[in-house]
mmCIF file of C-alpha atoms and ligand atoms in Angstrom:
data_model
loop_
_atom_site.group_PDB
_atom_site.id
_atom_site.type_symbol
_atom_site.label_atom_id
_atom_site.label_comp_id
_atom_site.label_asym_id
_atom_site.label_seq_id
_atom_site.Cartn_x
_atom_site.Cartn_y
_atom_site.Cartn_z
ATOM 1 C CA MET A 1 76.052 87.685 81.204
ATOM 2 C CA ILE A 2 76.937 88.045 84.877
ATOM 3 C CA GLU A 3 79.501 90.615 83.924
ATOM 4 C CA ALA A 4 77.023 92.621 81.867
ATOM 5 C CA ALA A 5 74.609 92.581 84.822
ATOM 6 C CA ALA A 6 77.382 93.607 87.215
ATOM 7 C CA ARG A 7 78.351 96.469 84.952
ATOM 8 C CA ALA A 8 74.724 97.631 84.611
ATOM 9 C CA ALA A 9 74.357 97.543 88.406
ATOM 10 C CA LEU A 10 77.570 99.498 88.940
ATOM 11 C CA PHE A 11 76.652 102.050 86.261
ATOM 12 C CA SER A 12 73.311 102.683 87.963
ATOM 13 C CA LEU A 13 75.263 104.009 90.953
ATOM 14 C CA ASP A 14 77.139 107.236 91.381
ATOM 15 C CA PRO A 15 80.692 106.599 90.026
ATOM 16 C CA GLU A 16 82.443 107.039 93.362
ATOM 17 C CA THR A 17 80.084 104.600 95.118
ATOM 18 C CA ALA A 18 80.616 102.136 92.264
ATOM 19 C CA HIS A 19 84.362 102.523 92.663
ATOM 20 C CA GLY A 20 84.132 101.793 96.389
ATOM 21 C CA LEU A 21 82.168 98.611 95.620
ATOM 22 C CA SER A 22 84.767 97.485 93.079
ATOM 23 C CA ILE A 23 87.521 97.897 95.667
ATOM 24 C CA ALA A 24 85.417 95.987 98.227
ATOM 25 C CA ALA A 25 84.780 93.172 95.700
ATOM 26 C CA LEU A 26 88.473 92.913 94.909
ATOM 27 C CA LYS A 27 89.293 92.802 98.634
ATOM 28 C CA THR A 28 87.068 89.743 99.139
ATOM 29 C CA GLY A 29 89.368 87.905 96.750
ATOM 30 C CA LEU A 30 86.233 86.483 95.080
ATOM 31 C CA VAL A 31 87.034 88.057 91.735
ATOM 32 C CA PRO A 32 88.003 85.018 89.680
ATOM 33 C CA GLY A 33 91.603 84.077 89.051
ATOM 34 C CA LEU A 34 91.710 84.089 85.281
ATOM 35 C CA GLY A 35 94.107 81.229 84.643
ATOM 36 C CA LEU A 36 96.155 83.275 82.242
ATOM 37 C CA ARG A 37 99.388 81.636 81.116
ATOM 38 C CA ALA A 38 102.392 83.967 81.041
ATOM 39 C CA ASP A 39 103.646 84.634 77.510
ATOM 40 C CA PRO A 40 107.442 85.143 77.526
ATOM 41 C CA ARG A 41 107.121 87.408 74.470
ATOM 42 C CA LEU A 42 105.310 89.937 76.672
ATOM 43 C CA ARG A 43 108.084 90.191 79.281
ATOM 44 C CA VAL A 44 109.666 93.646 79.471
ATOM 45 C CA GLN A 45 112.945 94.409 81.235
ATOM 46 C CA VAL A 46 113.433 98.115 81.834
ATOM 47 C CA ALA A 47 114.830 100.350 84.593
ATOM 48 C CA GLY A 48 116.427 97.288 86.174
ATOM 49 C CA LEU A 49 113.001 95.659 86.695
ATOM 50 C CA ASP A 50 111.565 92.512 85.171
ATOM 51 C CA PHE A 51 107.916 93.113 84.202
ATOM 52 C CA PRO A 52 106.010 89.859 83.432
ATOM 53 C CA ASN A 53 104.005 91.815 80.845
ATOM 54 C CA PRO A 54 103.768 95.469 79.771
ATOM 55 C CA LEU A 55 100.252 96.219 81.094
ATOM 56 C CA GLY A 56 99.843 98.115 84.371
ATOM 57 C CA MET A 57 96.993 99.557 86.404
ATOM 58 C CA ALA A 58 97.432 103.343 86.361
ATOM 59 C CA ALA A 59 97.471 105.516 89.482
ATOM 60 C CA GLY A 60 94.188 106.629 90.997
ATOM 61 C CA PHE A 61 92.310 103.325 90.998
ATOM 62 C CA ASP A 62 93.984 102.025 94.158
ATOM 63 C CA LYS A 63 94.773 105.345 95.793
ATOM 64 C CA ASN A 64 95.199 103.849 99.270
ATOM 65 C CA ALA A 65 97.116 100.687 98.355
ATOM 66 C CA GLU A 66 94.306 98.343 99.356
ATOM 67 C CA VAL A 67 94.137 95.914 96.431
ATOM 68 C CA ALA A 68 97.473 95.929 94.602
ATOM 69 C CA SER A 69 97.997 92.156 94.882
ATOM 70 C CA GLU A 70 94.395 91.417 93.856
ATOM 71 C CA LEU A 71 94.814 93.610 90.755
ATOM 72 C CA SER A 72 98.012 91.753 89.866
ATOM 73 C CA ARG A 73 96.032 88.519 89.980
ATOM 74 C CA LEU A 74 93.707 89.894 87.274
ATOM 75 C CA GLY A 75 96.708 89.897 84.950
ATOM 76 C CA PHE A 76 98.256 93.335 85.382
ATOM 77 C CA GLY A 77 102.044 93.072 85.171
ATOM 78 C CA PHE A 78 102.370 95.970 87.593
ATOM 79 C CA VAL A 79 100.137 98.154 89.723
ATOM 80 C CA GLU A 80 100.735 101.809 90.583
ATOM 81 C CA VAL A 81 99.118 102.795 93.888
ATOM 82 C CA GLY A 82 98.444 106.389 94.974
ATOM 83 C CA THR A 83 98.672 109.275 94.537
ATOM 84 C CA LEU A 84 99.723 109.291 98.194
ATOM 85 C CA THR A 85 100.384 112.479 100.122
ATOM 86 C CA PRO A 86 102.110 112.725 103.534
ATOM 87 C CA LYS A 87 98.964 113.686 105.442
ATOM 88 C CA PRO A 88 95.529 112.178 104.777
ATOM 89 C CA GLN A 89 93.226 114.534 102.883
ATOM 90 C CA THR A 90 89.587 114.403 101.875
ATOM 91 C CA GLY A 91 89.855 116.006 98.442
ATOM 92 C CA ASN A 92 87.212 118.143 96.759
ATOM 93 C CA PRO A 93 83.469 118.149 97.560
ATOM 94 C CA LYS A 94 81.339 115.388 95.986
ATOM 95 C CA PRO A 95 80.198 114.678 93.311
ATOM 96 C CA ARG A 96 83.647 114.729 91.755
ATOM 97 C CA ILE A 97 83.715 111.826 89.288
ATOM 98 C CA PHE A 98 81.554 111.869 86.147
ATOM 99 C CA ARG A 99 81.060 109.110 83.555
ATOM 100 C CA LEU A 100 80.719 110.141 79.926
ATOM 101 C CA VAL A 101 79.382 106.786 78.775
ATOM 102 C CA ARG A 102 78.910 107.572 75.074
ATOM 103 C CA ASP A 103 82.502 108.756 74.878
ATOM 104 C CA GLU A 104 83.892 105.944 77.100
ATOM 105 C CA ALA A 105 85.453 108.700 79.157
ATOM 106 C CA VAL A 106 85.532 110.027 82.713
ATOM 107 C CA ILE A 107 86.008 113.490 84.194
ATOM 108 C CA ASN A 108 87.373 113.605 87.729
ATOM 109 C CA ARG A 109 88.256 116.379 90.131
ATOM 110 C CA LEU A 110 89.025 114.246 93.183
ATOM 111 C CA GLY A 111 91.944 116.379 94.377
ATOM 112 C CA PHE A 112 94.240 113.703 95.857
ATOM 113 C CA ASN A 113 91.774 112.217 98.359
ATOM 114 C CA ASN A 114 93.835 109.584 100.161
ATOM 115 C CA SER A 115 94.547 108.122 103.567
ATOM 116 C CA GLY A 116 98.118 109.418 103.747
ATOM 117 C CA HIS A 117 101.566 107.813 103.911
ATOM 118 C CA ALA A 118 101.380 106.048 107.263
ATOM 119 C CA GLU A 119 98.246 104.018 106.590
ATOM 120 C CA ALA A 120 99.332 103.031 103.076
ATOM 121 C CA LEU A 121 102.738 101.986 104.364
ATOM 122 C CA ARG A 122 101.112 99.762 106.971
ATOM 123 C CA ARG A 123 99.056 98.064 104.269
ATOM 124 C CA LEU A 124 101.980 97.616 101.926
ATOM 125 C CA THR A 125 104.237 96.115 104.583
ATOM 126 C CA THR A 126 101.630 93.570 105.683
ATOM 127 C CA ARG A 127 100.237 92.525 102.279
ATOM 128 C CA THR A 128 100.900 89.242 100.509
ATOM 129 C CA LYS A 129 103.084 90.448 97.684
ATOM 130 C CA ALA A 130 102.061 89.640 94.118
ATOM 131 C CA GLY A 131 103.356 91.529 91.101
ATOM 132 C CA LEU A 132 105.433 94.673 90.732
ATOM 133 C CA LEU A 133 104.411 97.716 92.732
ATOM 134 C CA GLY A 134 104.724 101.353 91.760
ATOM 135 C CA VAL A 135 104.111 104.023 94.391
ATOM 136 C CA ASN A 136 102.812 107.317 93.021
ATOM 137 C CA ILE A 137 103.648 110.243 95.290
ATOM 138 C CA GLY A 138 102.275 113.772 95.504
ATOM 139 C CA ALA A 139 101.979 116.844 97.695
ATOM 140 C CA ASN A 140 99.301 117.909 100.164
ATOM 141 C CA LYS A 141 97.145 120.793 98.973
ATOM 142 C CA ASP A 142 98.074 122.966 101.974
ATOM 143 C CA SER A 143 101.733 121.956 102.126
ATOM 144 C CA PRO A 144 104.147 124.804 102.904
ATOM 145 C CA ASP A 145 106.925 122.956 100.984
ATOM 146 C CA ARG A 146 105.547 120.786 98.227
ATOM 147 C CA ILE A 147 108.900 119.414 97.141
ATOM 148 C CA ASN A 148 109.470 118.196 100.678
ATOM 149 C CA ASP A 149 106.262 116.147 100.433
ATOM 150 C CA TYR A 150 107.751 114.221 97.479
ATOM 151 C CA VAL A 151 111.020 113.765 99.363
ATOM 152 C CA ASP A 152 109.030 112.329 102.300
ATOM 153 C CA GLY A 153 107.276 109.914 99.952
ATOM 154 C CA ILE A 154 110.598 108.508 98.734
ATOM 155 C CA ARG A 155 111.870 108.078 102.284
ATOM 156 C CA VAL A 156 108.694 106.444 103.558
ATOM 157 C CA PHE A 157 108.133 103.931 100.740
ATOM 158 C CA ALA A 158 111.735 103.182 99.661
ATOM 159 C CA HIS A 159 111.716 99.674 101.071
ATOM 160 C CA VAL A 160 108.325 98.610 99.645
ATOM 161 C CA ALA A 161 108.210 100.256 96.199
ATOM 162 C CA ASP A 162 109.584 98.628 93.043
ATOM 163 C CA TYR A 163 109.444 102.064 91.436
ATOM 164 C CA PHE A 164 108.237 105.561 92.249
ATOM 165 C CA THR A 165 106.178 107.927 90.148
ATOM 166 C CA VAL A 166 106.533 111.620 90.929
ATOM 167 C CA ASN A 167 103.165 113.052 89.997
ATOM 168 C CA VAL A 168 103.375 116.713 89.032
ATOM 169 C CA SER A 169 100.534 116.544 86.529
ATOM 170 C CA SER A 170 97.235 116.285 88.355
ATOM 171 C CA PRO A 171 95.003 119.181 87.275
ATOM 172 C CA ASN A 172 93.036 119.009 90.533
ATOM 173 C CA THR A 173 95.554 120.422 93.011
ATOM 174 C CA PRO A 174 95.875 124.143 92.257
ATOM 175 C CA GLY A 175 99.378 125.093 91.121
ATOM 176 C CA LEU A 176 100.727 121.521 91.121
ATOM 177 C CA ARG A 177 101.348 121.427 87.392
ATOM 178 C CA SER A 178 103.638 124.444 87.603
ATOM 179 C CA LEU A 179 106.197 122.005 89.042
ATOM 180 C CA GLN A 180 106.622 120.919 85.408
ATOM 181 C CA SER A 181 108.332 124.197 84.506
ATOM 182 C CA ARG A 182 112.035 123.723 83.899
ATOM 183 C CA GLU A 183 113.190 125.711 86.915
ATOM 184 C CA SER A 184 110.862 124.018 89.426
ATOM 185 C CA LEU A 185 111.512 120.607 87.904
ATOM 186 C CA ALA A 186 115.267 121.068 88.276
ATOM 187 C CA ASP A 187 114.863 121.662 92.004
ATOM 188 C CA LEU A 188 112.266 118.911 92.469
ATOM 189 C CA LEU A 189 114.238 116.222 90.641
ATOM 190 C CA ALA A 190 117.521 117.146 92.308
ATOM 191 C CA ARG A 191 116.007 116.813 95.790
ATOM 192 C CA VAL A 192 113.987 113.688 95.011
ATOM 193 C CA LEU A 193 116.880 111.870 93.331
ATOM 194 C CA ALA A 194 119.303 112.862 96.101
ATOM 195 C CA VAL A 195 117.095 111.310 98.776
ATOM 196 C CA ARG A 196 116.535 108.256 96.579
ATOM 197 C CA ASP A 197 120.320 107.849 96.233
ATOM 198 C CA ALA A 198 120.719 108.066 100.005
ATOM 199 C CA GLN A 199 118.525 104.956 100.617
ATOM 200 C CA ASP A 200 120.017 101.470 100.873
ATOM 201 C CA ARG A 201 117.888 100.218 97.933
ATOM 202 C CA ARG A 202 118.047 101.982 94.581
ATOM 203 C CA VAL A 203 114.438 102.409 93.488
ATOM 204 C CA PRO A 204 113.820 103.777 89.962
ATOM 205 C CA VAL A 205 112.003 107.132 89.838
ATOM 206 C CA PHE A 206 109.614 108.038 86.998
ATOM 207 C CA LEU A 207 108.079 111.445 86.330
ATOM 208 C CA LYS A 208 104.393 111.666 85.342
ATOM 209 C CA ILE A 209 103.538 114.524 83.014
ATOM 210 C CA ALA A 210 100.403 116.203 81.700
ATOM 211 C CA PRO A 211 99.130 115.999 78.130
ATOM 212 C CA ASP A 212 98.474 119.759 78.082
ATOM 213 C CA LEU A 213 102.019 120.895 77.365
ATOM 214 C CA ALA A 214 103.296 122.943 74.438
ATOM 215 C CA GLU A 215 106.436 122.006 72.495
ATOM 216 C CA PRO A 216 108.771 124.330 74.490
ATOM 217 C CA ASP A 217 107.469 122.782 77.760
ATOM 218 C CA LEU A 218 108.260 119.323 76.403
ATOM 219 C CA ASP A 219 111.750 120.545 75.435
ATOM 220 C CA GLY A 220 112.394 121.788 78.972
ATOM 221 C CA ILE A 221 111.103 118.613 80.654
ATOM 222 C CA ALA A 222 113.110 116.355 78.336
ATOM 223 C CA ALA A 223 116.309 118.352 78.835
ATOM 224 C CA GLU A 224 115.952 118.295 82.624
ATOM 225 C CA CYS A 225 115.100 114.582 82.721
ATOM 226 C CA LEU A 226 118.163 113.786 80.623
ATOM 227 C CA ALA A 227 120.404 116.073 82.666
ATOM 228 C CA GLN A 228 119.319 114.481 85.941
ATOM 229 C CA GLN A 229 119.167 110.949 84.534
ATOM 230 C CA ILE A 230 115.648 110.202 85.639
ATOM 231 C CA ASP A 231 114.750 106.515 85.247
ATOM 232 C CA GLY A 232 111.667 107.042 83.083
ATOM 233 C CA LEU A 233 108.489 109.013 82.377
ATOM 234 C CA VAL A 234 104.788 108.231 82.635
ATOM 235 C CA VAL A 235 102.978 109.929 79.755
ATOM 236 C CA THR A 236 100.269 111.157 80.443
ATOM 237 C CA ASN A 237 97.884 112.229 83.173
ATOM 238 C CA THR A 238 94.331 113.491 82.418
ATOM 239 C CA THR A 239 93.631 116.497 80.177
ATOM 240 C CA LEU A 240 91.821 119.788 80.665
ATOM 241 C CA SER A 241 90.854 119.703 76.983
ATOM 242 C CA ARG A 242 87.309 118.717 76.043
ATOM 243 C CA HIS A 243 88.187 118.004 72.421
ATOM 244 C CA GLY A 244 86.158 115.335 70.674
ATOM 245 C CA LEU A 245 83.417 114.848 73.293
ATOM 246 C CA THR A 246 79.829 114.114 72.302
ATOM 247 C CA ASP A 247 78.391 113.965 75.846
ATOM 248 C CA LEU A 248 78.170 117.712 76.207
ATOM 249 C CA ASN A 249 76.231 117.606 79.464
ATOM 250 C CA SER A 250 79.084 116.290 81.562
ATOM 251 C CA ALA A 251 81.740 117.887 79.361
ATOM 252 C CA SER A 252 81.213 121.149 81.219
ATOM 253 C CA GLU A 253 82.242 119.605 84.567
ATOM 254 C CA ALA A 254 85.594 120.864 85.828
ATOM 255 C CA GLY A 255 88.412 118.332 86.173
ATOM 256 C CA GLY A 256 90.684 116.037 84.211
ATOM 257 C CA LEU A 257 89.348 114.026 81.276
ATOM 258 C CA SER A 258 90.478 110.422 80.763
ATOM 259 C CA GLY A 259 89.531 107.500 78.535
ATOM 260 C CA LYS A 260 89.055 107.157 74.783
ATOM 261 C CA PRO A 261 89.070 110.884 73.895
ATOM 262 C CA LEU A 262 92.507 111.212 75.564
ATOM 263 C CA PHE A 263 94.134 108.541 73.411
ATOM 264 C CA GLU A 264 95.258 110.694 70.476
ATOM 265 C CA ARG A 265 96.583 113.592 72.584
ATOM 266 C CA SER A 266 98.466 111.434 75.099
ATOM 267 C CA THR A 267 99.940 109.264 72.347
ATOM 268 C CA ILE A 268 101.203 112.322 70.461
ATOM 269 C CA VAL A 269 102.878 113.624 73.646
ATOM 270 C CA LEU A 270 104.373 110.161 74.227
ATOM 271 C CA ALA A 271 105.886 110.071 70.733
ATOM 272 C CA LYS A 272 107.184 113.634 71.044
ATOM 273 C CA MET A 273 108.897 112.682 74.315
ATOM 274 C CA ARG A 274 110.341 109.500 72.784
ATOM 275 C CA GLN A 275 111.888 111.625 70.037
ATOM 276 C CA ARG A 276 113.329 114.094 72.536
ATOM 277 C CA LEU A 277 114.642 111.483 74.986
ATOM 278 C CA GLY A 278 116.043 108.987 72.497
ATOM 279 C CA PRO A 279 115.673 105.209 72.663
ATOM 280 C CA GLY A 280 117.250 104.632 76.095
ATOM 281 C CA VAL A 281 114.781 106.231 78.515
ATOM 282 C CA PRO A 282 111.906 103.969 79.611
ATOM 283 C CA LEU A 283 108.446 105.394 78.873
ATOM 284 C CA ILE A 284 105.106 104.272 80.257
ATOM 285 C CA GLY A 285 102.304 105.186 77.852
ATOM 286 C CA VAL A 286 98.912 105.884 79.421
ATOM 287 C CA GLY A 287 95.718 107.532 78.199
ATOM 288 C CA GLY A 288 92.753 105.996 76.418
ATOM 289 C CA ILE A 289 93.822 102.340 76.237
ATOM 290 C CA GLY A 290 90.767 100.108 75.989
ATOM 291 C CA ASP A 291 91.905 97.021 74.093
ATOM 292 C CA ALA A 292 94.964 95.187 72.758
ATOM 293 C CA GLU A 293 95.125 97.317 69.617
ATOM 294 C CA THR A 294 95.301 100.627 71.529
ATOM 295 C CA ALA A 295 97.863 99.093 73.916
ATOM 296 C CA ALA A 296 99.994 97.990 70.943
ATOM 297 C CA GLU A 297 99.629 101.410 69.359
ATOM 298 C CA LYS A 298 101.143 103.066 72.475
ATOM 299 C CA ILE A 299 104.147 100.751 72.110
ATOM 300 C CA ARG A 300 104.405 101.605 68.403
ATOM 301 C CA ALA A 301 104.390 105.304 69.367
ATOM 302 C CA GLY A 302 107.295 104.802 71.786
ATOM 303 C CA ALA A 303 106.151 103.132 75.029
ATOM 304 C CA ASP A 304 108.019 100.299 76.757
ATOM 305 C CA LEU A 305 105.129 99.749 79.156
ATOM 306 C CA VAL A 306 101.492 100.866 79.202
ATOM 307 C CA GLN A 307 98.851 101.576 81.841
ATOM 308 C CA LEU A 308 95.116 102.101 81.905
ATOM 309 C CA TYR A 309 92.426 103.136 84.336
ATOM 310 C CA THR A 310 89.278 104.363 82.548
ATOM 311 C CA GLY A 311 89.281 101.336 80.219
ATOM 312 C CA PHE A 312 88.876 99.148 83.314
ATOM 313 C CA ILE A 313 85.715 101.043 84.323
ATOM 314 C CA TYR A 314 84.156 100.287 80.942
ATOM 315 C CA GLY A 315 85.817 96.918 80.232
ATOM 316 C CA GLY A 316 85.609 95.216 83.642
ATOM 317 C CA PRO A 317 87.886 92.787 85.476
ATOM 318 C CA ARG A 318 88.547 90.579 82.463
ATOM 319 C CA LEU A 319 89.958 93.452 80.421
ATOM 320 C CA PRO A 320 93.615 92.932 81.443
ATOM 321 C CA SER A 321 93.572 89.262 80.438
ATOM 322 C CA ARG A 322 91.785 90.120 77.171
ATOM 323 C CA ILE A 323 94.426 92.702 76.365
ATOM 324 C CA LEU A 324 97.288 90.316 77.162
ATOM 325 C CA ARG A 325 95.771 87.591 74.974
ATOM 326 C CA GLY A 326 95.330 90.178 72.232
ATOM 327 C CA LEU A 327 98.968 91.267 72.495
ATOM 328 C CA SER A 328 100.042 87.621 72.194
ATOM 329 C CA LYS A 329 97.890 87.334 69.052
ATOM 330 C CA ILE A 330 99.571 90.427 67.589
ATOM 331 C CA CYS A 331 102.953 88.744 68.259
ATOM 332 C CA ASP A 332 101.661 85.588 66.464
ATOM 333 C CA ARG A 333 100.287 87.571 63.530
ATOM 334 C CA GLU A 334 103.416 89.643 63.034
ATOM 335 C CA GLY A 335 105.877 86.857 63.908
ATOM 336 C CA LEU A 336 107.420 88.842 66.799
ATOM 337 C CA ALA A 337 109.825 87.301 69.310
ATOM 338 C CA THR A 338 109.008 90.138 71.727
ATOM 339 C CA VAL A 339 106.186 92.659 71.890
ATOM 340 C CA LEU A 340 108.826 95.398 72.137
ATOM 341 C CA ALA A 341 109.656 94.747 68.475
ATOM 342 C CA LEU A 342 106.657 97.031 67.903
ATOM 343 C CA ARG A 343 108.308 99.905 69.765
ATOM 344 C CA ASP A 344 108.917 103.129 67.875
ATOM 345 C CA THR A 345 107.567 101.789 64.574
ATOM 346 C CA ARG A 346 105.096 104.719 64.492
ATOM 347 C CA THR A 347 106.889 107.300 66.652
ATOM 348 C CA ALA A 348 107.616 109.636 63.758
ATOM 349 C CA ASP A 349 104.008 109.512 62.577
ATOM 350 C CA TYR A 350 102.525 110.468 65.987
ATOM 351 C CA ALA A 351 105.276 112.940 66.869
ATOM 352 C CA GLY A 352 104.627 114.840 63.646
ATOM 353 C CA ARG A 353 100.969 115.477 64.444
ATOM 354 C CA PRO A 354 99.784 118.717 66.043
ATOM 355 C CA LEU A 355 98.189 118.420 69.467
ATOM 356 C CA PRO A 356 94.374 118.564 69.224
ATOM 357 C CA ALA A 357 92.807 121.796 70.524
HETATM 358 C C1 LIG B 1 89.053 108.731 88.821
HETATM 359 C C2 LIG B 1 90.509 108.937 88.459
HETATM 360 C C3 LIG B 1 91.429 109.220 89.454
HETATM 361 C C4 LIG B 1 92.784 109.406 89.134
HETATM 362 N N1 LIG B 1 93.693 109.656 90.122
HETATM 363 C C5 LIG B 1 95.001 109.762 89.826
HETATM 364 C C6 LIG B 1 95.974 109.949 90.845
HETATM 365 O O1 LIG B 1 95.675 109.972 92.037
HETATM 366 N N2 LIG B 1 97.275 110.108 90.465
HETATM 367 C C7 LIG B 1 97.679 110.062 89.157
HETATM 368 O O2 LIG B 1 98.878 110.184 88.873
HETATM 369 N N3 LIG B 1 96.771 109.864 88.170
HETATM 370 C C8 LIG B 1 95.467 109.708 88.475
HETATM 371 N N4 LIG B 1 94.559 109.493 87.468
HETATM 372 C C9 LIG B 1 95.031 109.496 86.064
HETATM 373 C C10 LIG B 1 95.300 108.083 85.533
HETATM 374 O O3 LIG B 1 96.336 107.463 86.256
HETATM 375 C C11 LIG B 1 95.690 108.145 84.045
HETATM 376 O O4 LIG B 1 96.898 108.871 83.902
HETATM 377 C C12 LIG B 1 94.623 108.824 83.188
HETATM 378 O O5 LIG B 1 93.338 108.504 83.656
HETATM 379 C C13 LIG B 1 94.710 108.413 81.727
HETATM 380 O O6 LIG B 1 94.542 107.026 81.565
HETATM 381 P P1 LIG B 1 93.137 106.347 81.156
HETATM 382 O O7 LIG B 1 92.612 107.065 79.951
HETATM 383 O O8 LIG B 1 93.470 104.898 80.897
HETATM 384 O O9 LIG B 1 92.246 106.488 82.337
HETATM 385 C C14 LIG B 1 93.202 109.306 87.773
HETATM 386 C C15 LIG B 1 92.253 109.017 86.788
HETATM 387 C C16 LIG B 1 90.928 108.819 87.098
HETATM 388 C C17 LIG B 1 89.948 108.503 86.013
#
């Protein structure tokens, strides 16, 4: 009841104001601890890290690293903060987030609004640590050397991050996604991994890719990731496609689409990457997860771990614990000793599908 009222109140506000209130509510620490008991069948050990469960908060919710520990207390096994850029930047003019309620989707064109490395670092070094922390790094819009911005991110956060995500897939920074081309990626990964290797802690580095890539693009990314022995991929960011939307009013807004309508596309790309990379490379599946069944389906398509953001807007603070309970029930139902027994059971099916228009 209270939750339904809270959601109605938040949905009566402009989405960015509502987001600010959610962050403020989390900061008070008043959001209830949910008394969830850890299920050992949900533990996932990949990239040298021990995840208490496979469900993470995706990048973009906690751009400035303000509430990572509070989000962990809601049940998330890991939280990815950012995207963080070296210098603070304000992003695009408002309004720049749009809810498509009927489609359980969002379009955003924020453009990496964030408070910059220094402020986020201060927060992360003084916080009470709870849960695993990913730091998602990006480049300033006006940067003269974008690759150097990623290199800076690794240097700055190497002693606080459990893993890094190199985000080259936001559609809202002009030209950023061209870093996914094989030639640019070769240079980017070489420089990022070299600076990572020069730190005294070895922090795994993941690459986050777009869902709007054709088969030859996926070939090039997979080959380069294998050649440079990247630690994993996050698949996928938001899409420029408007396929499957019924809310045609907001559909014409520019920006990246997330939520339910992204599920099929991002899951197909995930499975195609699993096939190209083989069983050994960790994959984080993200895009359109809204319940335990969609989370499990990402794992069946090839994910070791999953993340969500838009589902949290529609599902509220109890969604992570609901999903974890649901994953435990799937383990009960199917007699699984570990949730990862689901992995790759439907990879061939998804990988064989054409990408929606
Ligand atoms: C409002 C909003 C802001 C986002 N900002 C970022 C970001 O800064 N960096 C990033 O890598 N992804 C960002 N994303 C993408 C999400 O991390 C995720 O990849 C995408 O939304 C698909 O997952 P979902 O359908 O569960 O939302 C953002 C998404 C939304 C909705």
